[in-house]
XYZ file of C-alpha atoms in Angstrom:
738
model
C 83.375 190.715 72.028
C 82.387 188.295 74.765
C 80.063 189.640 77.417
C 80.518 189.367 81.147
C 77.279 187.417 81.560
C 77.367 183.807 82.718
C 74.699 181.178 83.130
C 74.063 179.747 86.576
C 71.481 177.249 87.885
C 69.354 180.262 88.883
C 69.693 182.049 85.548
C 71.947 184.561 83.798
C 74.170 186.841 85.851
C 76.660 189.517 84.867
C 79.979 190.405 86.475
C 78.303 192.522 89.192
C 77.466 189.267 90.962
C 81.041 189.322 92.294
C 80.794 192.824 93.782
C 80.409 193.588 97.486
C 77.926 196.444 97.109
C 74.268 195.474 97.507
C 73.297 198.073 94.900
C 75.609 196.514 92.326
C 74.425 193.020 93.241
C 70.826 194.139 92.690
C 71.724 194.640 89.011
C 73.645 191.388 88.601
C 70.741 189.676 86.806
C 69.972 192.469 84.354
C 70.415 191.642 80.660
C 72.819 194.617 80.622
C 76.507 193.696 80.460
C 77.436 195.817 83.471
C 80.966 196.541 84.621
C 81.967 197.951 87.989
C 84.002 201.163 87.849
C 87.531 200.152 86.938
C 90.258 199.671 84.381
C 88.650 196.636 82.735
C 85.728 198.758 81.549
C 87.912 201.732 80.614
C 90.297 199.600 78.552
C 87.481 197.975 76.625
C 85.889 201.355 75.880
C 89.207 202.675 74.547
C 89.886 199.519 72.570
C 86.464 199.488 70.887
C 86.071 203.288 70.834
C 82.640 203.059 72.431
C 81.118 205.615 74.775
C 80.659 204.642 78.414
C 77.178 204.670 79.898
C 77.609 205.453 83.599
C 74.668 204.713 85.889
C 74.985 205.860 89.511
C 72.558 205.127 92.336
C 72.223 203.428 95.705
C 70.440 200.395 97.078
C 67.493 202.141 98.762
C 66.830 204.646 95.957
C 63.180 204.219 94.912
C 63.567 205.739 91.439
C 66.671 203.615 90.870
C 64.459 200.568 91.391
C 61.839 202.022 89.052
C 64.330 202.604 86.248
C 65.753 199.134 86.717
C 62.318 197.522 86.361
C 61.334 199.684 83.412
C 64.595 199.783 81.471
C 67.515 197.723 82.762
C 65.439 194.530 82.990
C 64.145 195.058 79.445
C 65.762 192.729 76.884
C 65.663 195.247 74.022
C 67.187 198.003 76.151
C 69.838 195.535 77.262
C 70.653 194.720 73.638
C 70.965 198.411 72.661
C 73.216 199.118 75.625
C 75.410 196.057 75.125
C 75.926 196.637 71.392
C 76.695 200.344 71.581
C 78.056 201.220 75.027
C 80.343 200.028 77.779
C 77.981 200.033 80.750
C 79.300 200.889 84.209
C 77.422 200.772 87.519
C 78.494 202.760 90.582
C 77.167 202.744 94.136
C 77.321 206.422 95.112
C 77.540 205.530 98.798
C 80.613 203.407 98.160
C 82.220 205.883 95.737
C 81.053 209.418 96.551
C 84.078 210.801 94.680
C 82.815 209.451 91.342
C 79.294 210.586 92.102
C 80.456 214.102 92.982
C 82.381 214.618 89.735
C 79.548 213.648 87.420
C 76.809 215.234 89.517
C 78.777 218.477 89.248
C 78.702 218.027 85.465
C 74.923 217.452 85.458
C 74.222 220.514 87.550
C 76.644 222.696 85.580
C 74.929 221.770 82.294
C 71.369 222.219 83.635
C 70.741 218.489 83.242
C 69.056 218.183 86.619
C 70.362 216.369 89.636
C 69.489 213.324 91.692
C 69.451 209.584 91.351
C 69.533 207.450 89.354
C 72.176 209.510 87.601
C 72.731 208.660 83.921
C 75.832 210.069 82.226
C 77.526 209.247 78.933
C 81.311 209.514 78.833
C 84.036 209.362 76.236
C 86.418 206.385 76.646
C 88.747 208.692 78.621
C 85.922 209.340 81.129
C 84.978 212.860 80.046
C 81.208 213.470 80.243
C 79.368 214.802 77.195
C 75.666 214.349 78.001
C 73.650 213.288 81.007
C 70.402 213.176 82.919
C 68.728 211.356 85.777
C 65.663 209.106 85.504
C 64.340 208.410 82.022
C 60.873 206.839 81.549
C 60.264 203.749 79.387
C 57.930 205.552 76.969
C 58.122 208.890 75.162
C 55.951 211.555 76.740
C 55.028 215.187 76.315
C 57.732 216.489 78.642
C 60.403 213.796 78.581
C 61.729 211.382 75.996
C 62.124 207.694 76.796
C 65.379 206.020 77.732
C 65.278 204.049 74.477
C 64.969 207.239 72.425
C 67.842 208.853 74.311
C 70.050 205.821 73.709
C 69.338 205.712 69.982
C 69.992 209.434 69.592
C 73.332 209.143 71.364
C 74.260 206.120 69.226
C 73.533 208.154 66.109
C 75.456 211.193 67.329
C 78.448 209.079 68.349
C 78.618 207.604 64.860
C 78.141 210.861 62.976
C 79.574 213.539 65.291
C 82.080 211.750 67.488
C 84.759 214.411 67.082
C 82.310 217.132 68.069
C 81.190 215.200 71.169
C 84.786 214.606 72.232
C 85.636 218.283 71.743
C 82.523 219.239 73.700
C 83.530 216.933 76.543
C 86.996 218.533 76.648
C 85.480 222.023 76.801
C 83.081 220.990 79.538
C 85.836 219.417 81.599
C 88.032 222.480 81.126
C 85.228 224.726 82.400
C 84.602 222.430 85.363
C 88.300 222.392 86.224
C 88.568 226.163 86.091
C 85.448 226.625 88.217
C 86.113 223.822 90.694
C 88.093 226.112 92.951
C 86.479 228.381 95.519
C 86.987 232.114 95.751
C 88.307 232.707 99.219
C 89.554 235.653 101.222
C 92.483 236.376 103.472
C 90.436 236.244 106.685
C 87.297 234.463 107.885
C 84.130 236.533 107.446
C 82.749 238.334 110.462
C 80.239 236.241 112.341
C 77.336 238.645 112.881
C 76.538 239.511 109.237
C 76.886 235.865 108.163
C 74.691 234.432 110.898
C 72.113 237.187 110.414
C 71.850 236.570 106.675
C 71.699 232.800 107.180
C 68.844 233.260 109.633
C 67.024 235.606 107.271
C 67.377 233.212 104.335
C 65.978 230.323 106.377
C 63.203 232.451 107.902
C 62.153 233.566 104.422
C 61.339 229.996 103.392
C 60.144 228.759 106.807
C 56.694 227.140 106.778
C 55.002 228.735 109.769
C 52.109 226.272 109.669
C 53.771 222.878 109.286
C 57.418 223.681 109.917
C 60.261 222.914 107.563
C 61.885 225.051 104.918
C 60.365 225.477 101.487
C 57.160 223.937 100.183
C 57.697 220.348 99.033
C 59.284 217.915 98.867
C 60.415 218.534 102.439
C 63.659 217.195 103.818
C 64.625 216.985 107.503
C 68.014 218.744 106.946
C 69.365 218.400 110.517
C 72.140 220.930 109.837
C 69.462 223.641 109.954
C 68.481 222.657 113.497
C 72.133 222.649 114.554
C 72.574 226.223 113.324
C 69.279 227.468 114.782
C 70.001 226.011 118.221
C 73.471 227.565 118.165
C 72.030 230.943 117.164
C 69.549 230.744 120.035
C 72.252 229.820 122.552
C 74.710 232.516 121.510
C 72.120 235.298 121.200
C 69.701 234.530 124.023
C 67.027 237.120 124.544
C 67.261 238.541 121.042
C 64.254 238.373 118.684
C 66.342 236.374 116.208
C 67.343 233.861 118.871
C 63.759 233.400 120.002
C 62.512 232.934 116.444
C 65.391 230.570 115.628
C 64.400 228.301 118.509
C 60.748 228.428 117.442
C 61.593 227.476 113.862
C 63.605 224.461 115.006
C 61.260 223.015 117.631
C 58.149 223.715 115.562
C 59.626 221.780 112.640
C 60.779 218.915 114.841
C 57.315 218.666 116.389
C 55.507 218.494 113.038
C 57.985 215.966 111.698
C 57.387 213.798 114.765
C 53.616 213.909 114.161
C 53.960 213.331 110.421
C 54.042 210.261 108.234
C 57.773 210.784 107.749
C 57.986 209.379 111.291
C 57.327 205.638 111.456
C 54.825 205.531 114.323
C 54.877 201.730 114.473
C 58.443 200.685 113.663
C 60.125 203.874 114.940
C 62.744 205.993 113.216
C 62.308 208.414 110.316
C 61.862 207.899 106.592
C 64.019 209.849 104.123
C 61.805 212.809 103.212
C 58.223 213.952 102.677
C 56.663 214.382 99.245
C 54.170 216.947 100.564
C 54.006 220.084 102.671
C 52.495 218.435 105.770
C 55.180 215.746 106.267
C 52.531 213.126 105.468
C 53.558 210.851 102.577
C 57.271 210.031 102.589
C 59.675 208.188 100.410
C 59.943 205.236 102.744
C 63.647 204.383 102.782
C 65.370 204.834 106.123
C 68.960 206.057 106.154
C 71.451 205.727 109.002
C 72.694 209.299 108.526
C 69.175 210.673 109.074
C 68.654 208.678 112.256
C 72.047 209.676 113.673
C 71.592 213.403 113.111
C 67.905 213.565 114.027
C 68.550 211.750 117.298
C 70.920 214.559 118.265
C 68.471 217.244 117.099
C 65.651 215.826 119.211
C 67.910 215.283 122.219
C 69.147 218.880 122.019
C 65.563 220.115 121.644
C 64.824 218.293 124.903
C 67.968 219.678 126.541
C 66.912 223.211 125.638
C 63.145 223.000 126.181
C 62.791 220.290 128.815
C 59.835 218.839 126.880
C 59.708 215.063 127.053
C 58.116 214.697 123.616
C 61.554 215.454 122.219
C 63.427 213.014 124.465
C 60.812 210.385 123.548
C 61.558 211.017 119.867
C 65.314 210.667 120.422
C 64.795 207.350 122.240
C 62.433 206.245 119.460
C 65.087 206.847 116.790
C 67.863 205.079 118.661
C 65.647 202.097 119.452
C 64.960 201.749 115.725
C 68.678 201.869 114.911
C 69.642 199.398 117.624
C 66.921 196.967 116.558
C 67.241 197.240 112.783
C 70.558 198.736 111.674
C 72.903 197.310 114.287
C 75.519 194.664 113.563
C 76.322 192.317 116.440
C 80.024 193.051 116.040
C 79.468 196.747 116.691
C 79.081 198.598 113.396
C 75.911 200.070 111.934
C 74.314 199.254 108.592
C 73.534 201.887 105.992
C 69.831 201.731 105.273
C 66.518 199.963 104.797
C 64.779 200.011 101.438
C 61.551 201.837 100.577
C 60.186 198.928 98.542
C 59.094 195.498 99.748
C 56.679 192.701 98.888
C 53.125 193.386 100.162
C 52.811 189.749 101.296
C 54.587 186.412 101.007
C 52.676 185.529 97.834
C 53.490 188.770 96.021
C 55.868 188.781 93.075
C 56.432 192.519 92.763
C 57.703 194.938 95.379
C 55.839 198.146 96.130
C 56.984 201.313 97.848
C 55.683 201.645 101.385
C 54.195 198.149 101.491
C 55.842 197.428 104.847
C 54.707 200.640 106.519
C 51.138 201.320 105.331
C 47.748 200.002 106.415
C 44.229 199.557 105.090
C 41.263 200.444 107.260
C 40.143 196.805 107.071
C 43.468 195.592 108.476
C 43.239 197.983 111.400
C 39.703 196.959 112.344
C 40.631 193.281 112.104
C 43.739 193.713 114.237
C 42.172 196.095 116.769
C 38.623 194.814 117.368
C 38.678 195.361 121.153
C 35.639 197.244 122.396
C 36.092 200.217 124.709
C 33.179 199.784 127.122
C 33.067 203.454 128.088
C 31.908 204.557 124.633
C 31.159 201.507 122.502
C 33.951 202.233 120.024
C 36.625 199.770 119.026
C 40.303 200.365 119.562
C 40.452 200.477 115.779
C 38.030 203.421 115.698
C 40.116 205.369 118.194
C 43.392 204.519 116.455
C 42.101 205.416 112.978
C 40.850 208.792 114.181
C 44.034 209.698 116.004
C 46.289 208.712 113.087
C 44.226 210.295 110.315
C 43.166 207.058 108.615
C 40.318 206.821 106.092
C 38.271 203.885 104.834
C 39.343 204.625 101.259
C 42.966 205.370 102.225
C 44.506 208.741 103.039
C 47.041 209.084 100.188
C 45.931 211.305 97.305
C 46.471 210.177 93.718
C 48.806 213.133 93.116
C 51.197 211.683 95.721
C 50.983 208.175 94.286
C 51.801 208.407 90.594
C 52.467 204.662 90.285
C 49.305 203.661 92.173
C 51.271 201.700 94.771
C 49.514 203.299 97.761
C 45.935 203.066 96.506
C 43.609 202.249 99.412
C 46.495 202.487 101.887
C 46.961 204.763 104.881
C 50.186 206.449 105.979
C 49.853 207.084 109.714
C 49.970 210.756 110.691
C 48.888 212.325 113.986
C 45.917 214.460 113.004
C 44.530 214.986 116.491
C 46.097 215.781 119.849
C 45.695 213.327 122.704
C 43.352 215.791 124.365
C 41.097 216.131 121.313
C 41.018 212.382 120.741
C 40.121 211.881 124.386
C 37.344 214.475 124.150
C 35.898 212.953 120.965
C 35.593 209.501 122.518
C 34.706 210.624 126.044
C 37.884 209.249 127.623
C 40.608 210.704 129.767
C 44.009 211.351 128.225
C 45.770 208.611 130.193
C 43.314 206.012 128.876
C 43.832 207.173 125.293
C 47.593 206.929 125.746
C 47.231 203.380 127.042
C 44.964 202.341 124.164
C 47.204 203.854 121.497
C 50.275 202.233 123.024
C 48.568 198.835 123.045
C 47.508 199.357 119.425
C 51.021 200.286 118.287
C 52.486 197.220 120.001
C 49.949 194.938 118.327
C 50.503 196.486 114.902
C 54.259 196.191 115.336
C 53.902 192.453 115.932
C 51.572 192.129 112.931
C 53.964 194.069 110.726
C 56.821 191.748 111.609
C 54.915 188.993 109.790
C 55.146 190.943 106.506
C 58.096 190.479 104.148
C 60.599 193.090 105.371
C 62.297 195.646 103.126
C 65.827 194.788 102.101
C 68.557 196.064 104.372
C 71.854 197.362 103.028
C 74.427 195.905 105.412
C 77.270 198.011 104.034
C 79.040 199.710 106.959
C 80.297 203.196 106.080
C 82.875 205.027 108.189
C 81.268 208.451 107.706
C 77.762 207.396 108.711
C 79.104 205.350 111.603
C 80.961 208.467 112.709
C 77.638 210.319 112.725
C 76.171 207.450 114.738
C 78.995 207.683 117.279
C 77.996 211.316 117.789
C 74.320 210.390 117.960
C 74.792 207.763 120.646
C 77.351 209.756 122.627
C 75.385 213.010 122.622
C 72.087 211.277 123.413
C 73.733 209.196 126.104
C 74.902 212.366 127.837
C 71.741 214.433 127.387
C 69.281 211.629 128.147
C 71.457 210.186 130.939
C 71.507 206.753 129.330
C 74.759 204.839 129.844
C 73.645 202.073 127.477
C 73.881 204.461 124.534
C 77.407 205.440 125.533
C 78.435 201.797 125.916
C 76.991 201.039 122.480
C 79.007 203.921 121.015
C 82.165 202.489 122.591
C 81.419 199.099 121.023
C 80.996 200.773 117.632
C 84.275 202.664 118.028
C 86.054 199.433 118.905
C 84.625 197.755 115.793
C 85.667 200.642 113.571
C 89.184 200.731 115.010
C 89.626 196.995 114.551
C 88.014 196.578 111.136
C 88.130 199.911 109.298
C 91.414 201.456 110.380
C 94.856 200.370 109.218
C 97.229 200.916 112.121
C 100.346 200.796 109.947
C 99.329 203.414 107.413
C 96.863 205.378 109.536
C 94.345 205.026 106.697
C 90.638 204.879 107.430
C 88.522 202.696 105.156
C 85.371 203.957 103.462
C 83.338 200.792 103.799
C 83.242 197.363 105.371
C 81.405 194.258 104.201
C 81.105 191.107 106.232
C 83.176 188.298 104.835
C 85.007 190.563 102.371
C 88.629 191.000 103.360
C 91.553 191.724 103.065
C 91.760 195.430 103.784
C 93.796 196.046 100.616
C 90.717 195.218 98.503
C 88.521 197.862 100.126
C 88.023 201.526 99.249
C 90.064 204.009 101.339
C 88.201 206.734 103.171
C 87.218 210.146 101.863
C 87.119 213.500 103.624
C 83.680 212.897 105.148
C 84.834 209.597 106.635
C 87.669 211.298 108.500
C 85.761 214.421 109.518
C 82.660 212.605 110.788
C 84.761 210.041 112.627
C 86.835 212.751 114.315
C 83.664 214.492 115.502
C 82.207 211.195 116.706
C 85.340 210.376 118.679
C 85.468 213.830 120.284
C 81.809 213.483 121.288
C 82.506 210.025 122.665
C 85.409 211.339 124.739
C 83.158 213.972 126.298
C 80.593 211.262 127.057
C 82.890 208.712 128.705
C 86.140 210.689 129.258
C 88.382 207.900 127.962
C 91.399 209.646 126.426
C 91.929 206.856 123.898
C 89.262 208.514 121.761
C 91.131 211.823 121.833
C 94.317 210.103 120.723
C 92.606 208.356 117.827
C 90.783 211.540 116.822
C 94.117 213.368 116.670
C 95.677 210.609 114.562
C 92.782 210.755 112.110
C 92.917 214.548 111.941
C 96.625 214.528 111.146
C 96.026 211.945 108.394
C 93.107 213.983 107.056
C 95.380 217.003 106.796
C 97.969 215.007 104.885
C 95.519 213.453 102.432
C 93.003 216.178 101.666
C 94.301 219.649 102.574
C 94.645 222.105 99.681
C 97.965 223.807 100.359
C 97.303 226.393 97.636
C 93.695 227.398 98.130
C 92.981 226.158 101.675
C 90.108 223.934 102.654
C 89.868 220.202 102.138
C 89.301 218.293 98.905
C 86.629 215.599 99.079
C 89.043 212.925 97.828
C 92.791 212.359 97.854
C 95.012 212.489 94.784
C 95.703 208.758 94.460
C 93.009 207.721 91.925
C 93.820 208.833 88.373
C 90.318 207.925 87.170
C 88.865 210.818 89.191
C 89.084 213.759 86.789
C 88.400 216.506 89.333
C 89.307 217.017 92.973
C 86.383 218.981 94.331
C 85.431 220.739 97.545
C 81.874 220.310 98.720
C 80.342 223.735 99.280
C 76.942 222.677 100.586
C 75.556 221.225 103.804
C 72.672 219.008 102.742
C 71.321 215.716 104.069
C 74.768 215.380 105.604
C 77.049 218.246 106.562
C 80.066 218.810 104.358
C 83.439 217.569 105.524
C 84.833 221.106 105.537
C 81.987 222.389 107.703
C 82.439 219.654 110.286
C 86.208 220.131 110.254
C 85.908 223.807 111.262
C 84.619 222.841 114.712
C 86.675 219.641 114.933
C 89.846 221.708 114.591
C 88.736 224.229 117.207
C 87.974 221.420 119.652
C 91.261 219.647 118.952
C 93.136 222.910 119.507
C 91.635 223.007 122.994
C 92.559 219.382 123.683
C 96.103 219.533 122.311
C 97.263 223.136 122.584
C 98.210 223.057 118.895
C 97.434 226.562 117.663
C 97.834 225.513 114.031
C 94.478 223.764 114.327
C 92.809 227.075 115.130
C 94.628 228.694 112.228
C 93.525 225.926 109.868
C 89.921 226.294 111.024
C 90.105 229.965 110.136
C 91.646 229.152 106.764
C 88.657 226.927 105.884
C 86.277 229.738 106.765
C 88.328 232.204 104.731
C 88.344 229.822 101.754
C 84.539 229.627 101.764
C 84.010 233.284 102.666
C 82.321 234.326 99.429
C 79.667 231.627 99.757
C 79.230 232.356 103.456
C 78.646 236.032 102.703
C 76.241 235.435 99.798
C 74.280 232.229 100.482
C 75.090 231.151 104.031
C 71.872 229.089 104.232
C 73.565 226.610 101.887
C 76.242 226.071 104.572
C 74.431 226.294 107.942
C 76.885 223.942 109.643
C 79.792 226.090 108.514
C 77.952 229.203 109.677
C 77.698 227.538 113.084
C 81.433 226.863 112.924
C 82.065 230.505 112.047
C 80.024 231.584 115.068
C 82.027 229.322 117.378
C 85.306 230.449 115.792
C 84.481 234.057 116.645
C 83.425 233.156 120.195
C 85.768 232.295 123.013
C 85.802 228.494 123.157
C 85.396 227.487 126.785
C 87.516 224.682 128.182
C 85.538 223.269 131.094
C 88.141 221.496 133.229
C 86.964 219.298 136.081
C 89.758 218.250 138.443
C 88.973 215.094 140.322
C 88.608 211.361 140.289
C 86.062 210.173 137.747
C 84.386 207.843 140.248
C 84.081 210.520 142.973
C 80.404 211.573 143.364
C 81.453 215.230 143.608
C 83.330 214.923 140.320
C 80.307 213.297 138.722
C 78.070 216.158 139.887
C 80.342 218.751 138.304
C 80.599 216.765 135.083
C 76.817 216.391 134.921
C 76.390 220.121 135.519
C 78.639 220.878 132.561
C 76.960 218.260 130.389
C 73.411 219.295 131.263
C 73.605 222.642 129.498
C 73.448 223.340 125.776
C 76.634 225.334 125.257
C 77.833 224.942 121.650
C 81.206 226.639 122.251
C 82.573 224.462 125.036
C 84.829 221.435 125.394
C 84.918 219.234 128.491
C 88.167 217.998 130.057
C 88.607 215.655 133.003
C 91.927 216.353 134.758
C 92.516 213.276 136.916
C 96.165 213.997 137.797
C 97.466 211.188 135.561
C 100.477 213.184 134.437
C 101.568 210.689 131.785
C 98.182 210.812 130.047
C 97.417 212.290 126.633
C 95.852 215.457 128.061
C 98.614 216.269 130.543
C 101.299 215.684 127.920
C 99.573 218.104 125.521
C 98.227 220.670 127.997
C 100.912 221.545 130.600
C 98.645 224.208 132.138
C 96.551 221.386 133.651
C 99.366 220.804 136.173
C 98.657 224.213 137.683
C 94.984 223.438 138.356
C 94.369 222.048 141.812
C 91.450 220.738 143.773
C 89.967 223.219 146.234
C 89.893 221.977 149.816
C 90.512 218.463 148.563
C 87.200 218.398 146.668
C 86.475 217.972 142.981
C 86.904 221.410 141.420
C 85.880 222.982 138.115
C 87.559 225.723 136.109
C 86.271 227.478 133.022
C 89.259 228.363 130.870
C 89.346 230.613 127.834
C 92.425 230.574 125.640
C 94.187 228.589 128.401
C 93.490 231.286 131.013
C 91.246 229.958 133.755
C 88.560 231.326 136.023
C 88.582 231.110 139.787
C 87.859 227.545 140.892
C 84.445 226.342 142.024
C 83.245 223.191 143.721
C 79.580 224.062 143.228
C 77.599 222.556 140.306
C 75.204 225.525 140.491
C 78.043 228.007 140.207
C 79.473 226.089 137.266
C 76.123 226.321 135.443
C 76.125 230.081 136.015
C 79.651 230.377 134.633
C 78.638 228.475 131.499
C 75.507 230.472 130.785
C 76.046 232.040 127.317
C 76.627 235.762 127.414
C 76.066 236.301 123.695
C 79.270 238.353 123.471
C 81.660 237.710 120.633
C 85.377 238.249 120.452
C 87.018 240.110 117.625
C 90.063 237.874 117.273
C 90.471 234.124 116.849
C 91.947 231.925 119.563
């Protein structure tokens, strides 16, 4: 059988060279005869009765790169794969539906979890064995990839019928267990939120922040829940501790090596307890969510270290992940070439420093104490002459002699050590960071994945809109509007109402691209609602409603309630699943709970409130047993059981009095409110959906605010101070839904 490899002037390439995904293109020069996911591969597997080897990863996955270097670039491994398997590569960010099905199989069969994901399938796509990363050599604890391949080849020849039967049994079990055990009503809020808090508190690291030992992940959904718990139970011991857990973690993350102190933004996660040595990839979804977490920490605490962190994150995104047309790119890689002469990439090469480099770049002498700027910088950021990364955190030896910057000393202690005042230390450190940033720009940069994903761009809409409001920065709001315009023009089909999953420059027409999944719709709806509240342009409400209606049509489970992750159109997807965990990103169902409550307030459509409750009821068993696995849904359950406040400001948007009332409403962290500008445009979206707005009038001809609950409104006020008092959370909860 002819392979898909071809010879070009630059060497051999396989059929992945024609794919849009950067991850697939990265494997286009492997000796493996890779196929993309599709009928061509499936037909060949059926025709030749060969098992399919499915390899799933993403472009910035460090261990995906490692396995490629060790195995997929190896000629012998390529020969074994090509002779015995039909090899298929999938970018999990492009096709989360495929990833979800086979990751569910791995976890159900105790085969681990994570990426690269390696699964062997029958020709009809049923999994029969799987794993994640396999090393190149046999070891004490794990067999090599070569050994695994040869064993599967042998078993396929001798026990094919057994493997096929096993795959059918496995799939049958997965199908029967893919549903969720729901209830007739949403669970009560208090027991769920209390248990969620207790489960998080039990694993909270009181010293360094975070949850669990290591590796440590940012998990922004935890901060969202903890802030909400604080706001809706102010004065309680749980509320006070919840706020402490969130801000303490955010502070230690900001000081840690997971934070890029030179280039800004945050790396993916920390390999150790102290947030010191990260995996160095930077993901758009982390930046988007962490920007909101830091901005809300500032909104609640008033501490500028948190607003500085939010600005830091957004500056990184705007400088490094921003497309001129308006969209946002997915990620930057962890690995890069140490210098222009290097032949092999190393993890962290772009972000780490030797002591020698620092002293050469920062030789300036501080006359007050005789120390160099380099001395002061190295002390403050925990650098050592021999490097500050332990061998246990550097199993491949890529960080030997290197330093990952981490704030080990407060400004005050650094100032005291060198006999300087704090302001002078701040000035010196700022000058040092600027100089190192310029020096770092001369290094070969990590590869950037320019894939534009609807879901992550939806998160970024929220990030920019929320930060623009909280930090009073109109530029962020304008940038969010540009992104929304790009997404509407390039990733939304007006005729069908379909949202696209991904966009690649130069790769059209729309018909060739992957349609959106649940997360794409849910995250975009939330982003558009946040953008409306930031700029009060009703176009974003209209589009959010259109997307929500399409989401309901495509993904709603009419039998069991809740949303499926994918629609029913692709026959190659063996299982339609519902994500029951909020992880690095919140689940689409969790986000939809609050989206629906907000849309009910903007449209008057009570079925949205009912549907929100149906999601909560569907996931009730998990919420009652392990709510810490769904903190964003717990937050939604809390808001569902509260009275959602419609803050209606009647007035002209450009009137200073109107602006003061709007700013008063926006200045407070109130998780169970929506903001409405009633400008008397009776033909507008809001007036056509909310007739009660016609009854709200301006008091004495001045801009006037009302706080409405279930479309019943308070007495009017023209005072921003009075409005803040009216919005102060009472902590009371209602017993019935809206």
